[in-house]
Tab-separated table of C-alpha atoms and ligand atoms in Angstrom:
chain	number	residue	atom	x	y	z
M	1	MET	CA	41.729	-4.735	5.156
M	2	ILE	CA	39.552	-1.807	5.973
M	3	ASP	CA	35.841	-1.438	6.974
M	4	GLY	CA	33.512	0.646	4.661
M	5	VAL	CA	29.992	0.951	3.332
M	6	LEU	CA	28.953	0.442	-0.050
M	7	LEU	CA	27.545	3.346	-1.331
M	8	LYS	CA	26.120	2.472	-4.816
M	9	GLY	CA	27.032	0.132	-7.915
M	10	TYR	CA	27.731	1.346	-11.053
M	11	GLY	CA	29.273	0.004	-14.424
M	12	GLY	CA	30.372	-3.309	-12.887
M	13	PHE	CA	32.188	-1.386	-10.215
M	14	TYR	CA	30.873	-1.026	-6.267
M	15	TYR	CA	31.878	2.492	-4.648
M	16	VAL	CA	32.662	1.952	-1.102
M	17	TYR	CA	33.376	4.586	1.718
M	18	ALA	CA	35.967	3.930	3.596
M	19	GLU	CA	38.679	5.948	5.783
M	20	GLY	CA	37.030	9.275	4.764
M	21	ARG	CA	37.195	8.678	1.183
M	22	VAL	CA	35.477	6.863	-1.570
M	23	TRP	CA	36.977	3.497	-3.229
M	24	GLU	CA	36.496	2.112	-6.447
M	25	CYS	CA	35.841	-1.622	-6.055
M	26	SER	CA	35.879	-4.691	-7.979
M	27	LEU	CA	34.422	-8.131	-6.594
M	28	ARG	CA	36.757	-11.095	-5.668
M	29	GLY	CA	36.072	-14.198	-7.704
M	30	ARG	CA	34.122	-15.970	-5.234
M	31	PHE	CA	31.332	-13.280	-4.925
M	32	ARG	CA	30.908	-13.219	-8.584
M	33	VAL	CA	30.708	-16.887	-8.730
M	34	LYS	CA	28.096	-16.643	-5.772
M	35	ASP	CA	26.056	-14.088	-7.716
M	36	GLN	CA	25.924	-12.286	-4.241
M	37	ASP	CA	24.071	-9.164	-4.789
M	38	PHE	CA	25.435	-5.888	-2.795
M	39	ILE	CA	22.738	-2.985	-1.945
M	40	PRO	CA	24.153	0.397	-0.691
M	41	GLY	CA	24.730	0.359	2.808
M	42	ASP	CA	26.255	-3.033	2.828
M	43	ARG	CA	28.921	-2.893	5.395
M	44	VAL	CA	32.063	-4.657	3.747
M	45	ASN	CA	35.808	-5.218	4.309
M	46	ILE	CA	37.964	-4.035	1.421
M	47	LEU	CA	41.645	-4.670	0.819
M	48	PRO	CA	43.030	-1.405	-0.758
M	49	GLU	CA	45.124	-2.120	-3.931
M	50	GLN	CA	46.583	0.813	-5.839
M	51	GLU	CA	45.409	4.731	-5.150
M	52	ASP	CA	41.578	4.345	-4.734
M	53	LYS	CA	41.182	1.028	-6.140
M	54	ALA	CA	40.373	-1.934	-3.674
M	55	THR	CA	38.567	-5.296	-3.840
M	56	ILE	CA	35.653	-6.183	-1.540
M	57	GLU	CA	36.851	-9.288	0.533
M	58	SER	CA	33.720	-9.673	2.582
M	59	VAL	CA	30.344	-8.484	3.576
M	60	ILE	CA	29.058	-8.274	7.179
M	61	THR	CA	25.231	-9.241	7.809
M	62	ARG	CA	22.817	-6.981	7.322
M	63	ARG	CA	21.050	-5.459	10.256
M	64	ASN	CA	17.859	-4.825	8.264
M	65	VAL	CA	16.858	-4.086	4.588
M	66	LEU	CA	14.707	-1.578	3.633
M	67	SER	CA	12.699	-2.460	0.189
M	68	ARG	CA	12.028	0.145	-2.454
M	69	PRO	CA	14.236	1.920	-2.064
M	70	THR	CA	16.798	-0.794	-1.379
M	71	ILE	CA	18.981	0.178	1.161
M	72	ALA	CA	20.548	-2.227	3.860
M	73	ASN	CA	21.614	-1.385	7.386
M	74	VAL	CA	19.152	1.775	7.665
M	75	ASP	CA	19.639	3.724	10.945
M	76	GLN	CA	17.040	6.264	10.591
M	77	ALA	CA	14.510	7.793	8.287
M	78	ILE	CA	13.770	11.339	7.789
M	79	LEU	CA	10.418	12.054	7.054
M	80	VAL	CA	10.183	15.090	4.864
M	81	PHE	CA	7.219	17.233	4.650
M	82	ALA	CA	6.449	20.593	3.980
M	83	MET	CA	4.485	23.031	6.200
M	84	THR	CA	2.903	24.696	3.107
M	85	SER	CA	3.091	23.997	-0.652
M	86	PRO	CA	2.411	21.677	-0.812
M	87	LYS	CA	0.238	21.432	2.247
M	88	PRO	CA	1.411	17.964	4.248
M	89	ASP	CA	-0.383	15.155	3.503
M	90	LEU	CA	-0.305	13.907	6.951
M	91	ASN	CA	-1.937	10.488	6.087
M	92	LEU	CA	0.716	9.935	4.340
M	93	LEU	CA	3.062	10.887	7.260
M	94	ASP	CA	1.401	8.512	9.468
M	95	ARG	CA	1.514	5.844	6.933
M	96	LEU	CA	5.488	6.140	6.642
M	97	LEU	CA	5.663	6.349	10.520
M	98	ILE	CA	3.854	3.219	10.446
M	99	GLN	CA	6.295	1.194	8.056
M	100	VAL	CA	9.526	2.901	9.582
M	101	THR	CA	8.613	1.882	13.156
M	102	ASP	CA	7.624	-1.754	11.938
M	103	ALA	CA	11.098	-2.172	10.040
M	104	GLU	CA	12.751	-0.790	13.304
M	105	ILE	CA	14.018	2.452	11.734
M	106	GLU	CA	14.186	5.535	14.000
M	107	PRO	CA	12.050	8.072	12.354
M	108	ILE	CA	12.973	11.683	12.505
M	109	ILE	CA	10.204	14.113	11.160
M	110	VAL	CA	11.290	17.183	9.407
M	111	PHE	CA	8.876	19.868	8.351
M	112	THR	CA	10.669	22.093	5.748
M	113	LYS	CA	9.790	25.501	3.894
M	114	LEU	CA	9.457	27.235	7.508
M	115	ASP	CA	10.311	30.613	5.857
M	116	LYS	CA	7.260	30.118	3.617
M	117	TYR	CA	5.305	29.227	6.334
M	118	LYS	CA	6.104	32.294	8.575
M	119	GLU	CA	5.527	34.399	5.520
M	120	GLU	CA	1.835	33.096	5.198
M	121	SER	CA	1.134	33.114	8.667
M	122	GLY	CA	2.143	36.336	9.413
M	123	THR	CA	3.563	37.566	13.075
M	124	ALA	CA	0.075	36.140	14.538
M	125	PRO	CA	0.064	32.578	15.664
M	126	LYS	CA	-2.406	30.295	13.864
M	127	GLU	CA	-5.506	28.920	15.983
M	128	GLY	CA	-5.107	25.563	17.391
M	129	LEU	CA	-2.429	23.408	17.891
M	130	LYS	CA	0.463	23.429	15.171
M	131	ILE	CA	0.998	20.265	13.362
M	132	THR	CA	4.510	20.381	14.224
M	133	ASP	CA	3.488	20.254	18.196
M	134	VAL	CA	0.841	17.576	17.367
M	135	TYR	CA	3.789	15.204	16.618
M	136	ARG	CA	6.256	16.537	19.128
M	137	ASN	CA	3.675	16.133	21.800
M	138	ILE	CA	3.382	12.465	20.802
M	139	GLY	CA	7.062	12.022	21.443
M	140	TYR	CA	8.286	11.993	18.028
M	141	THR	CA	11.522	13.828	17.020
M	142	VAL	CA	10.648	16.737	15.050
M	143	PHE	CA	12.457	19.672	13.462
M	144	GLU	CA	11.178	22.788	11.396
M	145	VAL	CA	13.600	23.697	9.042
M	146	SER	CA	14.099	25.864	6.011
M	147	SER	CA	16.581	24.923	3.606
M	148	LYS	CA	16.431	28.515	1.905
M	149	THR	CA	17.406	30.228	4.890
M	150	GLY	CA	19.425	27.530	6.633
M	151	GLN	CA	17.108	28.175	10.057
M	152	GLY	CA	17.483	24.651	11.724
M	153	ILE	CA	19.816	23.038	9.379
M	154	ALA	CA	22.553	22.502	11.765
M	155	ASP	CA	20.157	20.693	14.420
M	156	ILE	CA	19.389	17.874	11.643
M	157	ALA	CA	23.273	18.051	10.591
M	158	VAL	CA	24.679	16.787	14.014
M	159	ARG	CA	21.979	14.216	13.652
M	160	LEU	CA	23.582	12.181	10.432
M	161	THR	CA	27.033	11.750	11.961
M	162	ASN	CA	28.168	8.418	11.654
M	163	LYS	CA	24.478	6.915	10.489
M	164	ILE	CA	22.914	5.775	7.538
M	165	SER	CA	19.908	7.647	6.922
M	166	VAL	CA	17.042	7.707	3.971
M	167	LEU	CA	15.173	10.770	3.295
M	168	ALA	CA	11.629	9.870	2.237
M	169	GLY	CA	8.642	11.949	1.699
M	170	PRO	CA	6.416	13.320	-1.142
M	171	SER	CA	7.625	14.967	-4.031
M	172	GLY	CA	7.919	18.944	-3.952
M	173	ALA	CA	8.692	18.340	0.138
M	174	GLY	CA	11.992	19.706	-0.123
M	175	LYS	CA	14.102	16.570	0.346
M	176	SER	CA	16.704	17.140	-2.769
M	177	SER	CA	16.836	21.010	-1.059
M	178	LEU	CA	17.146	19.515	2.057
M	179	PHE	CA	20.171	17.511	1.440
M	180	ASN	CA	21.778	20.522	-0.635
M	181	ALA	CA	21.491	22.576	2.776
M	182	LEU	CA	23.033	19.687	4.885
M	183	SER	CA	26.060	19.381	2.257
M	184	PRO	CA	26.863	22.479	0.487
M	185	GLY	CA	29.762	20.655	-1.603
M	186	ILE	CA	27.245	18.350	-3.551
M	187	GLN	CA	24.181	19.854	-5.271
M	188	LEU	CA	21.293	17.670	-6.261
M	189	LYS	CA	18.789	18.783	-8.813
M	190	THR	CA	15.641	20.179	-7.029
M	191	GLY	CA	12.569	20.198	-8.944
M	192	GLU	CA	10.050	23.351	-9.115
M	193	ILE	CA	6.704	22.547	-8.202
M	194	SER	CA	4.442	23.050	-11.510
M	195	ASN	CA	1.839	25.327	-10.942
M	196	LYS	CA	-0.583	23.235	-13.091
M	197	SER	CA	-0.891	20.007	-10.930
M	198	LYS	CA	0.979	21.387	-7.868
M	199	ARG	CA	2.847	17.945	-7.825
M	200	GLY	CA	6.725	18.119	-7.815
M	201	ARG	CA	8.520	16.650	-10.596
M	202	HIS	CA	10.306	13.253	-10.386
M	203	THR	CA	13.705	14.621	-10.574
M	204	THR	CA	15.161	11.809	-8.062
M	205	ARG	CA	15.950	8.419	-9.931
M	206	HIS	CA	18.436	6.078	-8.801
M	207	VAL	CA	19.323	4.820	-5.448
M	208	GLU	CA	22.587	5.466	-3.956
M	209	LEU	CA	24.329	6.785	-0.540
M	210	MET	CA	25.986	10.071	-0.294
M	211	VAL	CA	28.241	11.631	1.905
M	212	CYS	CA	26.516	14.222	3.963
M	213	SER	CA	27.371	15.823	7.260
M	214	GLY	CA	29.712	13.510	8.524
M	215	GLY	CA	27.032	10.514	7.980
M	216	LEU	CA	25.761	8.853	4.711
M	217	VAL	CA	22.355	9.883	3.114
M	218	ALA	CA	19.768	8.168	0.769
M	219	ASP	CA	17.725	10.723	-1.228
M	220	THR	CA	14.930	8.577	-2.159
M	221	PRO	CA	11.747	9.313	-4.118
M	222	GLY	CA	9.838	8.229	-1.279
M	223	PHE	CA	8.585	4.871	-0.218
M	224	SER	CA	6.885	3.505	-3.126
M	225	SER	CA	4.570	1.069	-1.277
M	226	LEU	CA	1.976	2.869	0.537
M	227	PHE	CA	0.447	-0.320	1.806
M	228	LEU	CA	0.723	-0.830	5.546
M	229	PRO	CA	2.912	-3.764	6.684
M	230	GLU	CA	1.332	-6.850	7.379
M	231	MET	CA	-0.333	-7.220	11.036
M	232	LYS	CA	-3.307	-7.941	13.015
M	233	ARG	CA	-5.967	-5.861	13.726
M	234	ALA	CA	-5.272	-5.486	17.272
M	235	GLU	CA	-1.668	-4.528	16.625
M	236	LEU	CA	-2.523	-1.385	14.782
M	237	ALA	CA	-3.017	1.061	18.131
M	238	ASP	CA	0.522	-0.281	19.107
M	239	CYS	CA	1.994	1.679	16.138
M	240	PHE	CA	0.190	4.991	17.525
M	241	PRO	CA	2.610	5.706	20.574
M	242	GLU	CA	-0.011	8.041	22.079
M	243	PHE	CA	-2.653	5.135	21.842
M	244	ALA	CA	0.087	2.303	22.774
M	245	ILE	CA	0.559	4.230	26.342
M	246	ARG	CA	-3.110	3.979	26.944
M	247	ARG	CA	-3.293	0.075	26.321
M	248	ASN	CA	-4.710	-1.124	29.210
M	249	GLN	CA	-7.487	1.691	30.105
M	250	CYS	CA	-9.979	0.853	27.601
M	251	ARG	CA	-12.814	-1.496	29.201
M	252	PHE	CA	-12.641	-4.339	26.895
M	253	ASN	CA	-9.207	-5.972	26.193
M	254	SER	CA	-10.129	-6.582	22.778
M	255	CYS	CA	-11.054	-2.760	22.111
M	256	LEU	CA	-10.400	-1.796	19.075
M	257	HIS	CA	-10.984	2.074	19.769
M	258	ASP	CA	-13.777	2.310	17.242
M	259	LYS	CA	-17.397	1.377	18.434
M	260	GLU	CA	-16.547	-0.130	21.661
M	261	PRO	CA	-17.964	1.566	25.103
M	262	ASN	CA	-15.673	2.855	27.734
M	263	CYS	CA	-12.806	3.486	25.259
M	264	ALA	CA	-9.812	5.272	26.793
M	265	ILE	CA	-8.797	6.521	23.198
M	266	LYS	CA	-11.812	7.725	22.652
M	267	ALA	CA	-11.900	9.960	26.203
M	268	ALA	CA	-8.781	11.252	25.365
M	269	LEU	CA	-10.098	12.475	22.121
M	270	GLU	CA	-12.855	14.155	23.828
M	271	THR	CA	-10.324	15.681	26.257
M	272	GLY	CA	-8.121	16.819	22.922
M	273	GLU	CA	-5.390	14.716	24.476
M	274	ILE	CA	-5.136	12.596	21.231
M	275	SER	CA	-5.431	14.557	17.692
M	276	PRO	CA	-8.257	13.827	15.876
M	277	ILE	CA	-6.414	14.081	12.534
M	278	ARG	CA	-4.440	11.042	13.960
M	279	TYR	CA	-7.635	9.312	15.299
M	280	ASP	CA	-9.204	9.458	11.630
M	281	HIS	CA	-5.956	8.035	10.264
M	282	TYR	CA	-6.181	5.408	12.617
M	283	LEU	CA	-9.712	4.612	11.642
M	284	ILE	CA	-8.909	4.701	8.103
M	285	PHE	CA	-5.689	2.419	8.618
M	286	LEU	CA	-8.171	0.104	10.990
M	287	LYS	CA	-10.288	-0.902	7.731
M	288	GLU	CA	-7.140	-1.499	5.704
M	289	VAL	CA	-5.798	-3.729	8.200
M	290	ILE	CA	-9.093	-5.846	8.550
M	291	GLU	CA	-9.300	-5.715	4.643
M	292	ALA	CA	-6.054	-7.281	4.185
M	293	GLU	CA	-6.308	-9.696	7.090
M	294	ARG	CA	-8.958	-11.229	5.098
M	295	LYS	CA	-6.703	-12.126	2.322
M	296	TYR	CA	-4.488	-14.097	4.130
J	1	LIG	N1	10.872	28.642	0.315
J	1	LIG	C1	11.024	27.549	0.687
J	1	LIG	N2	11.281	26.632	-1.032
J	1	LIG	C2	11.792	25.394	-0.524
J	1	LIG	C3	12.404	24.799	0.691
J	1	LIG	N3	12.564	23.823	0.317
J	1	LIG	C4	12.372	23.305	-1.007
J	1	LIG	N4	11.968	24.596	-1.663
J	1	LIG	C5	11.392	24.519	-2.964
J	1	LIG	O1	10.214	23.116	-3.055
J	1	LIG	C6	10.531	22.902	-4.489
J	1	LIG	C7	10.886	21.448	-4.089
J	1	LIG	O2	12.059	20.999	-3.824
J	1	LIG	P1	12.731	19.976	-3.926
J	1	LIG	O3	13.912	19.832	-3.028
J	1	LIG	O4	13.062	19.586	-5.411
J	1	LIG	O5	11.605	18.533	-3.283
J	1	LIG	P2	11.880	17.032	-3.414
J	1	LIG	O6	11.169	16.632	-4.531
J	1	LIG	O7	11.319	16.457	-2.378
J	1	LIG	O8	13.407	16.576	-3.654
J	1	LIG	C8	11.557	23.627	-5.248
J	1	LIG	O9	11.062	24.419	-5.768
J	1	LIG	C9	12.640	24.038	-4.079
J	1	LIG	O10	13.092	25.274	-4.197
J	1	LIG	C10	12.667	25.840	1.649
J	1	LIG	O11	12.962	25.727	2.803
J	1	LIG	N5	11.985	27.034	1.517
J	2	LIG	MG1	14.185	15.278	-5.199
J	3	LIG	ZN1	-10.229	1.535	23.262
């Protein structure tokens, strides 16, 4: 028996990655009877039969399950946003960071199209703090890469080894291009951004894990649910690491960092220690969380 990870189910078979190669697996009778559902990322034991054929003998309890896309045992989410074209939707990035953190999955932020960004901004550094530095200063792992020139790609590759990762982010951000840069052997379709709408076409459909830089990666169309996870209003600030470290410094224990006096978060906003963009998003999300609280 050997351990493997399910990559995808297709045409009545399951494809399992084990011992450095892909096995075409069928199910043991008892799994068929129980109507057990298998999803990409499931850790399974397989019994080799002939050549690259095997049967799935057992499945190990899932550590976590990500829904939409449905993948089990995810170690990390690589949140992919373009530095330019399209302009990064930081509201979406902050939303994904909350969803991922809530699911206890490690986020890695990757800003793509560094080549284009450099071209546009020239040699003179732009005014103010770069967005990449905003997230880096909070303590997130942030990479700036170009899938076109290959700059920064090797630093991400080492992060993938022996892990199950999902790529998430808006269409057109460069997820498929990043995957291709990370795995020269496989080439996924990449979509041109249509000039009319400036929205990328949806060229990524089904969910499957693919072997990439010594790990397994799913190129997903992005988390389709943009709703924040169910939580109490007081819990939202804990999803913002730079707020969480100032947890006990507000005058009121129940401070929601909105209209309350002597608020440590607003003080940090004044001194520039907290980014106004992040604070704005916090207030938007706070409204949503309070709205959702009323419904249950
Ligand atoms: N200049 C430049 N263009 C890129 C880069 N990454 C992706 N693109 C382009 O951006 C468009 C969308 O990329 P794609 O990988 O399909 O994005 P996805 O929708 O997130 O999978 C394509 O036209 C790519 O060629 C990059 O690093 N630099
Ligand atoms: Mg794609
Ligand atoms: Zn406060």
